[in-house]
Structures are given as C-alpha cells and as structure tokens.
Amino acid sequence: MNNSLNEKWAEVCDHVAGFDDVNRPEFSAFMDRVQPQAMSDGFLLATVENDFLKKRIEQNFLPAITRALEEIYGVPFVVSLEVDNSMPSPAPAAAKNLAAQAVPASQQSPATGADQPVSSPQVTNVLTEQPVPKAPTAPAQGAMTGAFRSLTFQNFVIGESNRMAYSMAVQVAESPGQSALNPLFIYGKSGLGKTHLMRAIQNYVNETQPELVTVYADSEEIVSKYTEASMTNEIDKSSYNNFKALYEVADVLLIDDIQFLQGKTGTLNIVFQILNKLMNQGKQIVLSADRAPKNIDIEERYNSRFMQGGTIDIQPPEIETKLAIVKSFINEYKLSQGDMEFSLPEDVQMYVAENSGSNIRELKGAINRLIFSRNADDHEITVPEAAAMLENHFSHGMSRNVTIEDVQKEVESYYKVKHSEMVGPSRAREVMFPRQVAMYLCRVLLDRPYEEVGKKFDRDHTTVMHSVKKIEKLLLKDRNVQEEIEILRKAINNL
C-alpha cells in the first residue's frame, strides 16, 4: 500500500472525526482495524479481518465515510468494505505497546456499558437513535440467561473512558488464547461496564466458535462452590476434583470480581492452579476486579500471573458518553414498548448526564424514573421537575450530617496517620499528602469554605487552596491517587 493511499485515507478519517454526529472514540477504535486497498475516482476499496468488524462499520460509519469522500473530492462515491481473512491480527501491536497502553491507566480514558443486563431486543445506534439489524443470538451455554445473552459488543456504548478496554476485549473474543492478552485483566469501579464486556466476549465466542466451551463465574460463586467441596471432602474424596472440573473444561474462562478472593487462601490457591493449567494449555482467561491487581491484597505470585497479559482499566464516563448512554436507554424503552414516538426533552437528557455519577446502573435508574413519571402524568418533563424527582437519587450527593472531623477520621484511618499529625506542623510526605487529600475531600464532598476547612487543620485558607489544586493535578495523571480518592469517597459516602 503506497504512502499516497495512506495519506488519503488518513485525511478521510480526520474529516469523518469532525462530523458532529460521529462518536469519535468509537470511530477511532474501528478505523484502526481498516486497511484501504485501492482508490480511484468515485470508488474506495477497504478491508477488515472479520465479519463482525465489517457489519459494525457498515451499520455505523459507512454513510459518514461516503459523505466525507464526497465532500473532499466533490464526486459521488461507492465504498466497498470486504473481509480479508489473511489480514494480520492486531494483537502483536497490542503486545508491543502493552506497557504504554495498558498499565499507566491514568493515561487511558474511555465510556461505558453497564454491569447490568440490557433487556433491549434490538441494537440501536445511540447517535442517530435509529434501530439497526439485530445481532444473531448466541447459543445458550451453561446457565446463561437470555438477559445476559443480550450483553454484546454491539450494544456497548464506546467512549474515551473505555475505548481501549473495548478494543482489547474484541481482540480476545476474535482469537481466544492466541494473543498476548492472556490473561486479560479489566478493572474499574462498579457500574462501568466490566461485566458487559466479559459477557460480550462470551457471547461473541459462543456465536462465532460454538465448538469452544465458555465458562463465566462470579468470584462469590466460586468461593461458595469451593466451601461446599471442602465440607463434603471427608465423605467424597473426589469433591475437589469435581470442583476443578467445573472450570477446567473451559476453552474461555471468565472470572468476575476477582478482588472477592482476598483473604480466601484456599479458594485462591485452587483457582491459581486452574488458571495455570488452562493457560499452559493455551486456553483464554479473562478476569475483572474493582481495582488494579497490585491493589488486591494477595500474594505477589498471584499478582504477577494476573498482570502477565493485558491489564486495562475502565474509567468513569465523560459527559458525552453518559449522554450517549442516556439515549441508548431511551431507545431500549422505545423498542421494547413499540413506542417510537416516545421522547424525553434534550435538556432533561443533558441534565441527567451532567448530574449523574459514574455508575451506569444508577444512570439507568434515573432514566427509568423519568420515563415512569412521563407516562404517569402524560406531559413533557422540564428540567426543574427532573431535578426535583432525582434530588435524592444520585449517590454522589453527600449527607449534610457528615463533618470535616468525619473526613479527617476516614483519611487518618486509611493512611494510618494520627490526628495530632494531621493537624500538626509535620511536613513529612507520609503526613502532608494525607492532609492534602483530606482538605481536598472536605472541599469537593462537603463544599465547606476554604477558611472553615483551614481552621480545622490549623492552617490558613491559602494552604487549603494549594492542597486542593495539588490533588486535582494528581488526579489527572496518577491512577493510584484516583483509586485512593475513590475508596475514601465511597467510605465517606457510607457514613
């Protein structure tokens, strides 16, 4: 492929990315997998490596690509997208860049599907709000329900916060056990789409390679089954082997919420044996957790194994992604009820996107509440009405009973700092950083004036302002700080 064709294709992609109705992160994720092959007056031929990509690009981006070509060259265009099975997998590139792409997660950003079943019987383009052809239903395996079979790559909303995780999940689903992404470890706080991606991998493998056995298990379920095996071991000496056989049969093993195995030494040891055996046989492992592997309190050998392949986080969605998710939930309702005329005002949708937290289940609950109210009262909902209805819905709202002293206690406990040190003169890093975190949390969670916060720390208001700015800068680039702040937020929210 000559440089001229590469340059022309790059120009077309840049042009498409400038369209207001194009989801840029999603477009970028798919265009990385397209290879232009030939171009002449009014014709472009491009190839992708499988039918999944071909269908998704044709459904969501082919009109925009055609439009860009016509705007650039001033003539009608026909775009032909073909499957080339001989195209190399993108996995080697992912392997080369794994350290750069995956593990400083603070440099990654992306958006979001929810860790919750989606009941829509049809896939919807969340940008055009038009239904697109329904994806084939994956064959049922194990005890998977119809609700979980609806969690697919097609109805996962892609944004900057989850684009890399989505791309890695697709690579694993296309070539299980054959790429550098084994195991694939996806982490992020609850409600950001980890389970959706895991189920999408399972469904895609079931659909495209039904000869392979996929096994999905929640860590709590594994602990329960292991406990049962331990209790019956005195009577049935094969109980442990029977337990392992449940998972060792898998060609693709997906384990959700792996952090739940903290402190479960017996279960963790036998799970480690299962993972080693499967990986040595070339089977694919996919794991998820609510935190990075290094922040799970388990032995180093387990962490090393978990991080051996691809480690990627899903970050909280940005406003644009949350708005796209709001639209997708509304479309689900329209399709499920056969009411294509139903709508919520655009300003109400934006209000929900701007004021909701990062948990997509919570976001969907807000939309369901507004839909119910809209149907009950049969009138257009205004922003003030939506604000009144959702006043106590979003969990990021802080109880007025929480005090600055409460925040100090939580931070002191987390960082193991004495209160006398927190409010004292020490400028040691191990004291000063927790103090800055506490000041930051008092401002963003309690909305207390700088001067009031300063008095509780025996500082003036300028010190508090400096501390808040310092933590804000760290949050933009340091994943560890992000995780620590989130843990503390959660603890304070629960007071």
GROMACS .gro file of C-alpha atoms in nm:
model
  495
    1MET     CA    1   0.000   0.000   0.000
    2ASN     CA    2   0.159   0.330  -0.108
    3ASN     CA    3   0.201   0.637   0.107
    4SER     CA    4  -0.037   0.837  -0.110
    5LEU     CA    5  -0.324   0.599  -0.035
    6ASN     CA    6  -0.235   0.602   0.334
    7GLU     CA    7  -0.239   0.981   0.335
    8LYS     CA    8  -0.573   0.997   0.153
    9TRP     CA    9  -0.727   0.752   0.397
   10ALA     CA   10  -0.593   0.947   0.696
   11GLU     CA   11  -0.747   1.263   0.551
   12VAL     CA   12  -1.083   1.088   0.512
   13CYS     CA   13  -1.072   0.962   0.872
   14ASP     CA   14  -0.985   1.308   1.005
   15HIS     CA   15  -1.276   1.452   0.806
   16VAL     CA   16  -1.522   1.196   0.945
   17ALA     CA   17  -1.399   1.257   1.300
   18GLY     CA   18  -1.501   1.620   1.257
   19PHE     CA   19  -1.867   1.538   1.198
   20ASP     CA   20  -2.089   1.632   1.492
   21ASP     CA   21  -2.295   1.312   1.464
   22VAL     CA   22  -1.996   1.075   1.484
   23ASN     CA   23  -1.886   0.912   1.808
   24ARG     CA   24  -1.514   0.987   1.774
   25PRO     CA   25  -1.374   0.730   2.021
   26GLU     CA   26  -1.586   0.454   1.869
   27PHE     CA   27  -1.493   0.560   1.516
   28SER     CA   28  -1.124   0.564   1.606
   29ALA     CA   29  -1.148   0.218   1.765
   30PHE     CA   30  -1.286   0.070   1.444
   31MET     CA   31  -1.080   0.265   1.189
   32ASP     CA   32  -0.763   0.129   1.346
   33ARG     CA   33  -0.876  -0.208   1.207
   34VAL     CA   34  -0.946  -0.092   0.849
   35GLN     CA   35  -0.692  -0.117   0.565
   36PRO     CA   36  -0.754   0.086   0.246
   37GLN     CA   37  -0.661  -0.122  -0.059
   38ALA     CA   38  -0.748   0.082  -0.366
   39MET     CA   39  -0.896   0.418  -0.456
   40SER     CA   40  -0.999   0.579  -0.785
   41ASP     CA   41  -1.248   0.842  -0.897
   42GLY     CA   42  -1.569   0.768  -0.710
   43PHE     CA   43  -1.456   0.432  -0.563
   44LEU     CA   44  -1.280   0.313  -0.246
   45LEU     CA   45  -1.200  -0.047  -0.154
   46ALA     CA   46  -1.103  -0.126   0.206
   47THR     CA   47  -1.064  -0.448   0.402
   48VAL     CA   48  -1.109  -0.572   0.758
   49GLU     CA   49  -1.018  -0.906   0.910
   50ASN     CA   50  -1.363  -1.042   1.004
   51ASP     CA   51  -1.739  -1.017   0.951
   52PHE     CA   52  -1.800  -0.862   1.292
   53LEU     CA   53  -1.597  -0.552   1.205
   54LYS     CA   54  -1.745  -0.535   0.855
   55LYS     CA   55  -2.104  -0.536   0.984
   56ARG     CA   56  -2.038  -0.287   1.263
   57ILE     CA   57  -1.859  -0.040   1.036
   58GLU     CA   58  -2.125  -0.071   0.765
   59GLN     CA   59  -2.402  -0.013   1.017
   60ASN     CA   60  -2.248   0.283   1.199
   61PHE     CA   61  -1.987   0.453   0.983
   62LEU     CA   62  -2.018   0.373   0.611
   63PRO     CA   63  -2.255   0.666   0.537
   64ALA     CA   64  -2.018   0.906   0.716
   65ILE     CA   65  -1.715   0.772   0.525
   66THR     CA   66  -1.901   0.808   0.195
   67ARG     CA   67  -2.009   1.160   0.287
   68ALA     CA   68  -1.651   1.259   0.376
   69LEU     CA   69  -1.517   1.127   0.046
   70GLU     CA   70  -1.780   1.319  -0.150
   71GLU     CA   71  -1.709   1.640   0.043
   72ILE     CA   72  -1.332   1.608  -0.009
   73TYR     CA   73  -1.334   1.509  -0.378
   74GLY     CA   74  -1.661   1.662  -0.498
   75VAL     CA   75  -1.794   1.348  -0.673
   76PRO     CA   76  -2.030   1.066  -0.570
   77PHE     CA   77  -1.850   0.771  -0.412
   78VAL     CA   78  -1.909   0.399  -0.375
   79VAL     CA   79  -1.732   0.242  -0.078
   80SER     CA   80  -1.677  -0.133  -0.074
   81LEU     CA   81  -1.577  -0.298   0.253
   82GLU     CA   82  -1.457  -0.658   0.223
   83VAL     CA   83  -1.333  -0.925   0.464
   84ASP     CA   84  -0.971  -1.036   0.421
   85ASN     CA   85  -0.908  -1.334   0.648
   86SER     CA   86  -0.537  -1.317   0.574
   87MET     CA   87  -0.503  -0.979   0.741
   88PRO     CA   88  -0.270  -0.996   1.044
   89SER     CA   89  -0.426  -0.977   1.386
   90PRO     CA   90  -0.366  -0.651   1.570
   91ALA     CA   91  -0.265  -0.846   1.881
   92PRO     CA   92   0.114  -0.828   1.824
   93ALA     CA   93   0.097  -0.448   1.814
   94ALA     CA   94  -0.102  -0.454   2.134
   95ALA     CA   95   0.167  -0.670   2.290
   96LYS     CA   96   0.444  -0.432   2.191
   97ASN     CA   97   0.261  -0.134   2.334
   98LEU     CA   98   0.108  -0.306   2.634
   99ALA     CA   99   0.320  -0.129   2.889
  100ALA     CA  100   0.244   0.209   2.736
  101GLN     CA  101  -0.122   0.147   2.658
  102ALA     CA  102  -0.246  -0.056   2.947
  103VAL     CA  103  -0.064   0.000   3.262
  104PRO     CA  104  -0.046   0.362   3.332
  105ALA     CA  105  -0.419   0.365   3.335
  106SER     CA  106  -0.422   0.733   3.417
  107GLN     CA  107  -0.313   0.790   3.058
  108GLN     CA  108  -0.604   0.591   2.926
  109SER     CA  109  -0.952   0.721   2.922
  110PRO     CA  110  -1.287   0.572   2.785
  111ALA     CA  111  -1.714   0.522   2.828
  112THR     CA  112  -1.938   0.278   2.907
  113GLY     CA  113  -2.166  -0.009   2.916
  114ALA     CA  114  -2.326  -0.104   3.241
  115ASP     CA  115  -2.253  -0.403   3.462
  116GLN     CA  116  -2.617  -0.490   3.426
  117PRO     CA  117  -2.825  -0.691   3.179
  118VAL     CA  118  -2.972  -0.493   2.893
  119SER     CA  119  -3.316  -0.617   2.803
  120SER     CA  120  -3.348  -0.449   2.463
  121PRO     CA  121  -3.446  -0.697   2.191
  122GLN     CA  122  -3.273  -0.487   1.926
  123VAL     CA  123  -2.948  -0.297   1.891
  124THR     CA  124  -2.967   0.080   1.849
  125ASN     CA  125  -2.728   0.338   1.710
  126VAL     CA  126  -2.712   0.574   2.007
  127LEU     CA  127  -2.611   0.871   1.796
  128THR     CA  128  -2.876   0.857   1.523
  129GLU     CA  129  -3.137   0.698   1.754
  130GLN     CA  130  -3.228   0.460   1.471
  131PRO     CA  131  -3.260   0.082   1.515
  132VAL     CA  132  -3.006  -0.131   1.335
  133PRO     CA  133  -3.034  -0.502   1.248
  134LYS     CA  134  -3.039  -0.727   1.550
  135ALA     CA  135  -2.722  -0.922   1.615
  136PRO     CA  136  -2.750  -1.301   1.595
  137THR     CA  137  -2.846  -1.459   1.926
  138ALA     CA  138  -2.559  -1.655   2.073
  139PRO     CA  139  -2.626  -2.021   2.153
  140ALA     CA  140  -2.702  -2.073   2.520
  141GLN     CA  141  -2.421  -2.228   2.722
  142GLY     CA  142  -2.437  -2.334   3.080
  143ALA     CA  143  -2.689  -2.143   3.287
  144MET     CA  144  -2.660  -1.816   3.095
  145THR     CA  145  -2.995  -1.641   3.073
  146GLY     CA  146  -3.144  -1.451   2.783
  147ALA     CA  147  -3.074  -1.125   2.967
  148PHE     CA  148  -2.702  -1.194   2.971
  149ARG     CA  149  -2.708  -1.305   2.607
  150SER     CA  150  -2.818  -0.951   2.524
  151LEU     CA  151  -2.489  -0.809   2.654
  152THR     CA  152  -2.299  -0.778   2.326
  153PHE     CA  153  -2.029  -0.567   2.168
  154GLN     CA  154  -2.296  -0.403   1.952
  155ASN     CA  155  -2.486  -0.250   2.243
  156PHE     CA  156  -2.181  -0.147   2.442
  157VAL     CA  157  -2.152   0.233   2.424
  158ILE     CA  158  -1.792   0.327   2.342
  159GLY     CA  159  -1.630   0.647   2.464
  160GLU     CA  160  -1.288   0.778   2.561
  161SER     CA  161  -1.322   0.618   2.904
  162ASN     CA  162  -1.349   0.258   2.781
  163ARG     CA  163  -1.223   0.254   2.421
  164MET     CA  164  -0.901   0.063   2.493
  165ALA     CA  165  -1.078  -0.192   2.715
  166TYR     CA  166  -1.337  -0.246   2.440
  167SER     CA  167  -1.065  -0.292   2.177
  168MET     CA  168  -0.878  -0.546   2.389
  169ALA     CA  169  -1.200  -0.737   2.463
  170VAL     CA  170  -1.278  -0.761   2.091
  171GLN     CA  171  -0.927  -0.891   2.018
  172VAL     CA  172  -0.965  -1.162   2.282
  173ALA     CA  173  -1.311  -1.260   2.155
  174GLU     CA  174  -1.183  -1.290   1.798
  175SER     CA  175  -0.879  -1.502   1.887
  176PRO     CA  176  -0.919  -1.656   2.233
  177GLY     CA  177  -0.595  -1.786   2.376
  178GLN     CA  178  -0.395  -1.678   2.070
  179SER     CA  179  -0.286  -1.323   2.154
  180ALA     CA  180  -0.060  -1.156   2.407
  181LEU     CA  181  -0.370  -1.057   2.602
  182ASN     CA  182  -0.384  -1.371   2.814
  183PRO     CA  183  -0.496  -1.329   3.079
  184LEU     CA  184  -0.693  -1.014   3.003
  185PHE     CA  185  -0.749  -0.824   3.329
  186ILE     CA  186  -1.016  -0.549   3.320
  187TYR     CA  187  -1.061  -0.331   3.626
  188GLY     CA  188  -1.263  -0.030   3.733
  189LYS     CA  189  -1.518   0.061   3.993
  190SER     CA  190  -1.867  -0.091   3.996
  191GLY     CA  191  -2.112   0.003   3.725
  192LEU     CA  192  -1.869   0.100   3.447
  193GLY     CA  193  -1.919  -0.196   3.212
  194LYS     CA  194  -1.675  -0.470   3.313
  195THR     CA  195  -1.940  -0.742   3.326
  196HIS     CA  196  -2.090  -0.621   3.000
  197LEU     CA  197  -1.754  -0.665   2.823
  198MET     CA  198  -1.698  -1.008   2.978
  199ARG     CA  199  -2.041  -1.128   2.872
  200ALA     CA  200  -1.987  -0.976   2.528
  201ILE     CA  201  -1.670  -1.185   2.491
  202GLN     CA  202  -1.862  -1.494   2.598
  203ASN     CA  203  -2.150  -1.427   2.361
  204TYR     CA  204  -1.923  -1.349   2.067
  205VAL     CA  205  -1.723  -1.671   2.114
  206ASN     CA  206  -2.046  -1.871   2.151
  207GLU     CA  207  -2.173  -1.717   1.828
  208THR     CA  208  -1.861  -1.743   1.613
  209GLN     CA  209  -1.689  -2.051   1.758
  210PRO     CA  210  -1.964  -2.265   1.913
  211GLU     CA  211  -1.725  -2.560   1.937
  212LEU     CA  212  -1.542  -2.378   2.218
  213VAL     CA  213  -1.666  -2.402   2.578
  214THR     CA  214  -1.703  -2.072   2.761
  215VAL     CA  215  -1.747  -2.059   3.138
  216TYR     CA  216  -1.839  -1.741   3.324
  217ALA     CA  217  -1.818  -1.737   3.704
  218ASP     CA  218  -1.852  -1.476   3.973
  219SER     CA  219  -1.587  -1.500   4.247
  220GLU     CA  220  -1.850  -1.525   4.518
  221GLU     CA  221  -1.996  -1.825   4.338
  222ILE     CA  222  -1.651  -1.986   4.320
  223VAL     CA  223  -1.596  -1.934   4.694
  224SER     CA  224  -1.936  -2.088   4.766
  225LYS     CA  225  -1.867  -2.394   4.549
  226TYR     CA  226  -1.520  -2.438   4.697
  227THR     CA  227  -1.663  -2.421   5.050
  228GLU     CA  228  -1.917  -2.684   4.956
  229ALA     CA  229  -1.641  -2.907   4.818
  230SER     CA  230  -1.439  -2.864   5.137
  231MET     CA  231  -1.736  -2.963   5.353
  232THR     CA  232  -1.800  -3.280   5.155
  233ASN     CA  233  -1.436  -3.381   5.118
  234GLU     CA  234  -1.446  -3.606   5.424
  235ILE     CA  235  -1.723  -3.809   5.261
  236ASP     CA  236  -1.637  -3.772   4.895
  237LYS     CA  237  -1.265  -3.763   4.824
  238SER     CA  238  -1.333  -3.655   4.464
  239SER     CA  239  -1.508  -3.334   4.567
  240TYR     CA  240  -1.207  -3.111   4.496
  241ASN     CA  241  -1.154  -3.271   4.155
  242ASN     CA  242  -1.522  -3.224   4.077
  243PHE     CA  243  -1.493  -2.857   4.177
  244LYS     CA  244  -1.192  -2.801   3.950
  245ALA     CA  245  -1.361  -2.984   3.664
  246LEU     CA  246  -1.636  -2.719   3.656
  247TYR     CA  247  -1.378  -2.468   3.532
  248GLU     CA  248  -1.105  -2.679   3.372
  249VAL     CA  249  -1.345  -2.778   3.095
  250ALA     CA  250  -1.335  -2.418   2.967
  251ASP     CA  251  -1.167  -2.301   2.650
  252VAL     CA  252  -1.250  -1.948   2.765
  253LEU     CA  253  -1.278  -1.891   3.142
  254LEU     CA  254  -1.415  -1.558   3.264
  255ILE     CA  255  -1.400  -1.476   3.636
  256ASP     CA  256  -1.572  -1.161   3.760
  257ASP     CA  257  -1.488  -0.959   4.074
  258ILE     CA  258  -1.160  -1.136   4.146
  259GLN     CA  259  -1.096  -0.900   4.440
  260PHE     CA  260  -1.354  -1.101   4.634
  261LEU     CA  261  -1.089  -1.375   4.670
  262GLN     CA  262  -0.887  -1.155   4.909
  263GLY     CA  263  -0.834  -1.350   5.231
  264LYS     CA  264  -0.982  -1.669   5.080
  265THR     CA  265  -0.649  -1.852   5.080
  266GLY     CA  266  -0.782  -2.200   4.999
  267THR     CA  267  -1.005  -2.083   4.715
  268LEU     CA  268  -0.737  -1.856   4.573
  269ASN     CA  269  -0.481  -2.135   4.569
  270ILE     CA  270  -0.705  -2.376   4.380
  271VAL     CA  271  -0.817  -2.104   4.137
  272PHE     CA  272  -0.449  -2.031   4.072
  273GLN     CA  273  -0.396  -2.399   3.990
  274ILE     CA  274  -0.690  -2.389   3.747
  275LEU     CA  275  -0.562  -2.074   3.576
  276ASN     CA  276  -0.211  -2.216   3.538
  277LYS     CA  277  -0.340  -2.539   3.388
  278LEU     CA  278  -0.569  -2.366   3.139
  279MET     CA  279  -0.310  -2.109   3.032
  280ASN     CA  280  -0.048  -2.380   2.984
  281GLN     CA  281  -0.298  -2.547   2.751
  282GLY     CA  282  -0.343  -2.226   2.552
  283LYS     CA  283  -0.690  -2.150   2.690
  284GLN     CA  284  -0.808  -1.791   2.732
  285ILE     CA  285  -0.853  -1.634   3.076
  286VAL     CA  286  -1.044  -1.309   3.135
  287LEU     CA  287  -1.056  -1.154   3.482
  288SER     CA  288  -1.221  -0.845   3.627
  289ALA     CA  289  -1.190  -0.653   3.954
  290ASP     CA  290  -1.288  -0.323   4.108
  291ARG     CA  291  -0.921  -0.225   4.146
  292ALA     CA  292  -0.582  -0.282   3.986
  293PRO     CA  293  -0.413  -0.618   4.055
  294LYS     CA  294  -0.142  -0.453   4.268
  295ASN     CA  295  -0.412  -0.309   4.495
  296ILE     CA  296  -0.564  -0.651   4.566
  297ASP     CA  297  -0.430  -0.789   4.893
  298ILE     CA  298  -0.299  -1.123   4.768
  299GLU     CA  299   0.040  -1.289   4.728
  300GLU     CA  300   0.280  -1.145   4.472
  301ARG     CA  301   0.282  -1.465   4.264
  302TYR     CA  302  -0.091  -1.424   4.201
  303ASN     CA  303  -0.050  -1.059   4.104
  304SER     CA  304   0.232  -1.145   3.865
  305ARG     CA  305   0.014  -1.403   3.695
  306PHE     CA  306  -0.281  -1.164   3.670
  307MET     CA  307  -0.064  -0.896   3.509
  308GLN     CA  308   0.115  -1.133   3.272
  309GLY     CA  309  -0.108  -1.047   2.977
  310GLY     CA  310  -0.311  -0.732   2.922
  311THR     CA  311  -0.415  -0.511   3.213
  312ILE     CA  312  -0.655  -0.228   3.133
  313ASP     CA  313  -0.891  -0.009   3.332
  314ILE     CA  314  -1.231   0.138   3.255
  315GLN     CA  315  -1.255   0.492   3.380
  316PRO     CA  316  -1.570   0.685   3.472
  317PRO     CA  317  -1.753   0.808   3.162
  318GLU     CA  318  -1.730   1.166   3.044
  319ILE     CA  319  -2.042   1.378   2.983
  320GLU     CA  320  -2.063   1.293   2.612
  321THR     CA  321  -2.056   0.922   2.683
  322LYS     CA  322  -2.314   0.946   2.960
  323LEU     CA  323  -2.540   1.137   2.722
  324ALA     CA  324  -2.497   0.862   2.460
  325ILE     CA  325  -2.586   0.603   2.726
  326VAL     CA  326  -2.896   0.803   2.825
  327LYS     CA  327  -3.008   0.799   2.462
  328SER     CA  328  -2.944   0.426   2.436
  329PHE     CA  329  -3.161   0.357   2.744
  330ILE     CA  330  -3.441   0.569   2.598
  331ASN     CA  331  -3.415   0.378   2.270
  332GLU     CA  332  -3.429   0.047   2.457
  333TYR     CA  333  -3.756   0.158   2.609
  334LYS     CA  334  -3.897   0.276   2.274
  335LEU     CA  335  -3.811  -0.053   2.107
  336SER     CA  336  -3.930  -0.276   2.391
  337GLN     CA  337  -4.264  -0.092   2.412
  338GLY     CA  338  -4.307  -0.041   2.039
  339ASP     CA  339  -4.350   0.331   2.107
  340MET     CA  340  -4.112   0.504   1.865
  341GLU     CA  341  -4.278   0.841   1.934
  342PHE     CA  342  -4.172   0.845   2.299
  343SER     CA  343  -3.915   1.107   2.394
  344LEU     CA  344  -3.758   1.297   2.680
  345PRO     CA  345  -3.654   1.658   2.616
  346GLU     CA  346  -3.291   1.707   2.514
  347ASP     CA  347  -3.225   1.946   2.804
  348VAL     CA  348  -3.359   1.686   3.050
  349GLN     CA  349  -3.130   1.421   2.899
  350MET     CA  350  -2.834   1.657   2.934
  351TYR     CA  351  -2.932   1.735   3.294
  352VAL     CA  352  -2.918   1.364   3.381
  353ALA     CA  353  -2.584   1.321   3.204
  354GLU     CA  354  -2.430   1.622   3.379
  355ASN     CA  355  -2.562   1.549   3.727
  356SER     CA  356  -2.534   1.171   3.747
  357GLY     CA  357  -2.239   0.988   3.893
  358SER     CA  358  -2.030   0.732   3.708
  359ASN     CA  359  -2.239   0.423   3.790
  360ILE     CA  360  -2.437   0.329   3.481
  361ARG     CA  361  -2.691   0.126   3.675
  362GLU     CA  362  -2.770   0.441   3.869
  363LEU     CA  363  -2.794   0.635   3.544
  364LYS     CA  364  -3.040   0.385   3.404
  365GLY     CA  365  -3.245   0.403   3.725
  366ALA     CA  366  -3.275   0.780   3.681
  367ILE     CA  367  -3.400   0.740   3.324
  368ASN     CA  368  -3.648   0.471   3.426
  369ARG     CA  369  -3.783   0.704   3.694
  370LEU     CA  370  -3.830   0.986   3.444
  371ILE     CA  371  -3.993   0.753   3.192
  372PHE     CA  372  -4.237   0.631   3.457
  373SER     CA  373  -4.324   0.988   3.553
  374ARG     CA  374  -4.362   1.091   3.189
  375ASN     CA  375  -4.607   0.809   3.125
  376ALA     CA  376  -4.799   0.863   3.451
  377ASP     CA  377  -4.853   1.237   3.404
  378ASP     CA  378  -4.860   1.236   3.023
  379HIS     CA  379  -4.680   1.568   2.986
  380GLU     CA  380  -4.332   1.682   2.889
  381ILE     CA  381  -4.091   1.679   3.185
  382THR     CA  382  -3.900   2.000   3.246
  383VAL     CA  383  -3.550   2.030   3.391
  384PRO     CA  384  -3.677   2.168   3.727
  385GLU     CA  385  -3.922   1.875   3.751
  386ALA     CA  386  -3.644   1.626   3.671
  387ALA     CA  387  -3.419   1.789   3.930
  388ALA     CA  388  -3.690   1.760   4.196
  389MET     CA  389  -3.760   1.394   4.112
  390LEU     CA  390  -3.391   1.299   4.116
  391GLU     CA  391  -3.285   1.514   4.412
  392ASN     CA  392  -3.202   1.214   4.631
  393HIS     CA  393  -3.137   0.962   4.356
  394PHE     CA  394  -2.770   1.009   4.270
  395SER     CA  395  -2.537   0.858   4.529
  396HIS     CA  396  -2.265   1.119   4.486
  397GLY     CA  397  -2.477   1.360   4.689
  398MET     CA  398  -2.332   1.399   5.041
  399SER     CA  399  -2.523   1.368   5.364
  400ARG     CA  400  -2.539   1.701   5.547
  401ASN     CA  401  -2.457   1.519   5.870
  402VAL     CA  402  -2.100   1.442   5.758
  403THR     CA  403  -1.848   1.679   5.915
  404ILE     CA  404  -1.491   1.783   5.848
  405GLU     CA  405  -1.394   1.576   6.152
  406ASP     CA  406  -1.557   1.270   5.991
  407VAL     CA  407  -1.349   1.319   5.677
  408GLN     CA  408  -1.034   1.360   5.883
  409LYS     CA  409  -1.102   1.036   6.070
  410GLU     CA  410  -1.156   0.836   5.749
  411VAL     CA  411  -0.838   0.973   5.590
  412GLU     CA  412  -0.636   0.921   5.908
  413SER     CA  413  -0.756   0.561   5.931
  414TYR     CA  414  -0.684   0.489   5.564
  415TYR     CA  415  -0.330   0.632   5.566
  416LYS     CA  416  -0.258   0.530   5.928
  417VAL     CA  417  -0.186   0.887   6.038
  418LYS     CA  418  -0.255   1.017   6.390
  419HIS     CA  419  -0.492   1.312   6.427
  420SER     CA  420  -0.218   1.507   6.606
  421GLU     CA  421  -0.002   1.460   6.295
  422MET     CA  422  -0.288   1.552   6.058
  423VAL     CA  423  -0.336   1.893   6.221
  424GLY     CA  424   0.024   1.934   6.341
  425PRO     CA  425   0.325   2.105   6.184
  426SER     CA  426   0.486   1.798   6.021
  427ARG     CA  427   0.576   1.838   5.652
  428ALA     CA  428   0.686   1.477   5.604
  429ARG     CA  429   0.550   1.325   5.283
  430GLU     CA  430   0.367   1.047   5.469
  431VAL     CA  431   0.175   1.311   5.668
  432MET     CA  432   0.149   1.602   5.426
  433PHE     CA  433  -0.006   1.402   5.142
  434PRO     CA  434  -0.292   1.257   5.356
  435ARG     CA  435  -0.350   1.609   5.490
  436GLN     CA  436  -0.385   1.742   5.135
  437VAL     CA  437  -0.622   1.457   5.046
  438ALA     CA  438  -0.838   1.533   5.350
  439MET     CA  439  -0.855   1.903   5.263
  440TYR     CA  440  -0.949   1.819   4.904
  441LEU     CA  441  -1.227   1.584   5.015
  442CYS     CA  442  -1.366   1.842   5.257
  443ARG     CA  443  -1.396   2.087   4.969
  444VAL     CA  444  -1.540   1.860   4.699
  445LEU     CA  445  -1.763   1.644   4.919
  446LEU     CA  446  -1.875   1.886   5.189
  447ASP     CA  447  -1.844   2.212   4.993
  448ARG     CA  448  -1.710   2.388   5.301
  449PRO     CA  449  -1.537   2.731   5.263
  450TYR     CA  450  -1.157   2.726   5.239
  451GLU     CA  451  -1.129   2.926   5.560
  452GLU     CA  452  -1.351   2.686   5.758
  453VAL     CA  453  -1.156   2.386   5.632
  454GLY     CA  454  -0.828   2.559   5.714
  455LYS     CA  455  -0.929   2.622   6.075
  456LYS     CA  456  -0.996   2.251   6.131
  457PHE     CA  457  -0.642   2.176   6.011
  458ASP     CA  458  -0.482   2.473   6.189
  459ARG     CA  459  -0.396   2.624   5.850
  460ASP     CA  460  -0.497   2.935   5.657
  461HIS     CA  461  -0.722   2.929   5.351
  462THR     CA  462  -0.433   2.961   5.103
  463THR     CA  463  -0.287   2.632   5.225
  464VAL     CA  464  -0.622   2.461   5.161
  465MET     CA  465  -0.643   2.614   4.812
  466HIS     CA  466  -0.291   2.490   4.733
  467SER     CA  467  -0.376   2.140   4.861
  468VAL     CA  468  -0.693   2.117   4.652
  469LYS     CA  469  -0.508   2.221   4.335
  470LYS     CA  470  -0.227   1.974   4.410
  471ILE     CA  471  -0.468   1.679   4.441
  472GLU     CA  472  -0.666   1.789   4.133
  473LYS     CA  473  -0.345   1.781   3.926
  474LEU     CA  474  -0.251   1.437   4.060
  475LEU     CA  475  -0.597   1.302   3.978
  476LEU     CA  476  -0.539   1.384   3.612
  477LYS     CA  477  -0.231   1.166   3.581
  478ASP     CA  478  -0.188   0.931   3.878
  479ARG     CA  479  -0.405   0.618   3.880
  480ASN     CA  480  -0.304   0.531   4.237
  481VAL     CA  481  -0.430   0.865   4.363
  482GLN     CA  482  -0.752   0.818   4.166
  483GLU     CA  483  -0.812   0.481   4.330
  484GLU     CA  484  -0.731   0.608   4.680
  485ILE     CA  485  -0.963   0.907   4.643
  486GLU     CA  486  -1.240   0.682   4.513
  487ILE     CA  487  -1.203   0.440   4.806
  488LEU     CA  488  -1.220   0.730   5.050
  489ARG     CA  489  -1.517   0.886   4.870
  490LYS     CA  490  -1.704   0.559   4.900
  491ALA     CA  491  -1.623   0.524   5.270
  492ILE     CA  492  -1.730   0.882   5.344
  493ASN     CA  493  -2.047   0.846   5.137
  494ASN     CA  494  -2.141   0.549   5.354
  495LEU     CA  495  -2.112   0.739   5.681
   0.00000   0.00000   0.00000
